[in-house]
Steps between C-alpha positions, in 0.01 A plus 500: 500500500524124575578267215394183358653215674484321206665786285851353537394151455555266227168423300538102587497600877216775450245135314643287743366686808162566281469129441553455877257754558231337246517155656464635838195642408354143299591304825298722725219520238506144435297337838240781351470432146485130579213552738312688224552281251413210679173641570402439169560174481311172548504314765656202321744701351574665858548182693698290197744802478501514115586807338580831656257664214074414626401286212220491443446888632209484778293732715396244749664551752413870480134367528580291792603777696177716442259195556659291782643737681323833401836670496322854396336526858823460656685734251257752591570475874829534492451826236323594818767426723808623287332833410298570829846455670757658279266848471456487869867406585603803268233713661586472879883531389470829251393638853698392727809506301454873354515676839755271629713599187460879511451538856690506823347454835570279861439114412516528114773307476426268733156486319711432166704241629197288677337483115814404356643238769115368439669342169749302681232279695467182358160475327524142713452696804236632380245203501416493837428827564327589176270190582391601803458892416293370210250309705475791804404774233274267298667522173631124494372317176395802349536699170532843714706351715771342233519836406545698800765239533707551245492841517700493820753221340580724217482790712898526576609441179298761378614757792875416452498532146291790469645718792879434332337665195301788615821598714707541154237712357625897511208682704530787364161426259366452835598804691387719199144346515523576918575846447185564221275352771476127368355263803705177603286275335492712181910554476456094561239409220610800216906418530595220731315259347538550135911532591494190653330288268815302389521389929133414469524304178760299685368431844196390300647244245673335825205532746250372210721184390585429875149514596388326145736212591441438876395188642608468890297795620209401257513133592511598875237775528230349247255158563237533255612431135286837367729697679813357407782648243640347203795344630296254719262444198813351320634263791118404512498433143774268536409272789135517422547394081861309508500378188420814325824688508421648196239744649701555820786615276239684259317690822928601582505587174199780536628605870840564355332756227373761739824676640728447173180729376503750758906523502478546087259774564650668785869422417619859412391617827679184657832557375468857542433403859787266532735733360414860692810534677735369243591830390501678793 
């Protein structure tokens, strides 16, 4: 059994490296906490630079954001995108990176490295072809095809990280199921995919908040503003009302809220995730 690294240490040493620790964690928390707060102040109060506290406490720039720049319509598409492309990103690469885990056969490896040497392209490299592919299939500008699209971006992530799971998974759940006559597909929905849930929770934080937070892709592939995400609805925000920082910062504010919810809520089966092959 390892011990405590701290076990030998003097108690000074032991609050010293906690303080450390604690004002890390303020500094990287503070650009954040100052962009909340500041969304709930004035404008005057904003611009002067009085006070770190909002006084007087307002909503306006809350109600900005709705009104000027109907933020809802663009949260909604990119809910759209970030879901639409994280379940079909984990879809396509449960299947392709079960068999590719369990199975061996001419060209699987060179199928397995393709997918992941697909993560070391630049996603700069990207923007030409994507463009053009876009416009050929008819999916340029359009929710379906913002979808498709990131799909196939978050489609090697998902592979890698999945396949380097399901191949530390024992089979022998599997190979009992095979020999009382369970199906492929069955031994793959009834006990692959409840064992790897912690894998899935993880690809799907990281594919959602990637996707959630894009703008190069989205700026490049969509024209018409009721098909644009979130991201561009801020910049437009700010070079459309200048002077109203307040509900630029307040409209970060709300886009900020969505994956710290869905990492509270899925954060056991994150860590779990990140910490598989610890033990092993």
């Amino acid at each position: 059994m390892i011990g405590s690294p701290f076990r030998h240490s003097s108690r000074p040493v032991v609050a010293g490296l906690y303080l450390v620790l604690i004002l890390a964690c303020l500094l990287s928390l503070g650009p954040t906490l100052w962009v909340v707060l500041s969304s709930f102040k004035t404008a005057d109060q904003f611009n002067s630079g009085s006070g770190f506290w909002p006084s007087p406490f307002t909503l306006s720039g809350y109600l900005d954001a709705f009104t000027q720049v109907r933020l809802h319509e663009y949260v909604a598409n990119t809910l759209l995108y970030a879901v639409g492309g994280t379940a079909g990103a984990l879809t396509i690469a449960l299947l392709a990176a079960y068999p590719l885990a369990r199975y061996r056969f001419r060209g699987s490896g060179s199928i397995t490295a393709a997918f992941s040497l697909a993560l070391a392209v630049p996603l700069v490299g990207l923007a030409t072809p994507e463009f053009f592919i876009m416009r050929e299939l008819g999916l340029f500008n359009s929710r379906p095809g913002m979808v498709i699209f990131y799909a196939a971006l978050m489609f090697p992530l998902s592979f890698v990280v999945l396949r380097s799971f399901l191949a530390g998974l024992p089979p022998e759940l599997e190979e009992a199921a095979h020999i009382d006559g369970a199906g492929y597909f069955a031994i793959l929905r009834t006990i692959v995919l409840p064992l790897s849930r912690p894998a899935l929770a993880t690809v799907a934080v990281v594919s959602f908040v990637l996707i959630w937070n894009e703008f190069f892709f989205a700026n490049l592939l969509t024209v018409s503003q009721r098909n644009q995400n979130v991201q561009l609805a801020l910049a437009g925000f700010k070079s459309q009302f200048g002077s109203n920082v307040t509900g630029s910062l307040a409209g970060a504010t709300l886009v900020m809220i969505v994956p710290v919810v869905l990492f509270l809520i899925l954060q056991r089966q994150v860590i779990a995730g990140l910490t598989a092959g610890a033990t092993k």
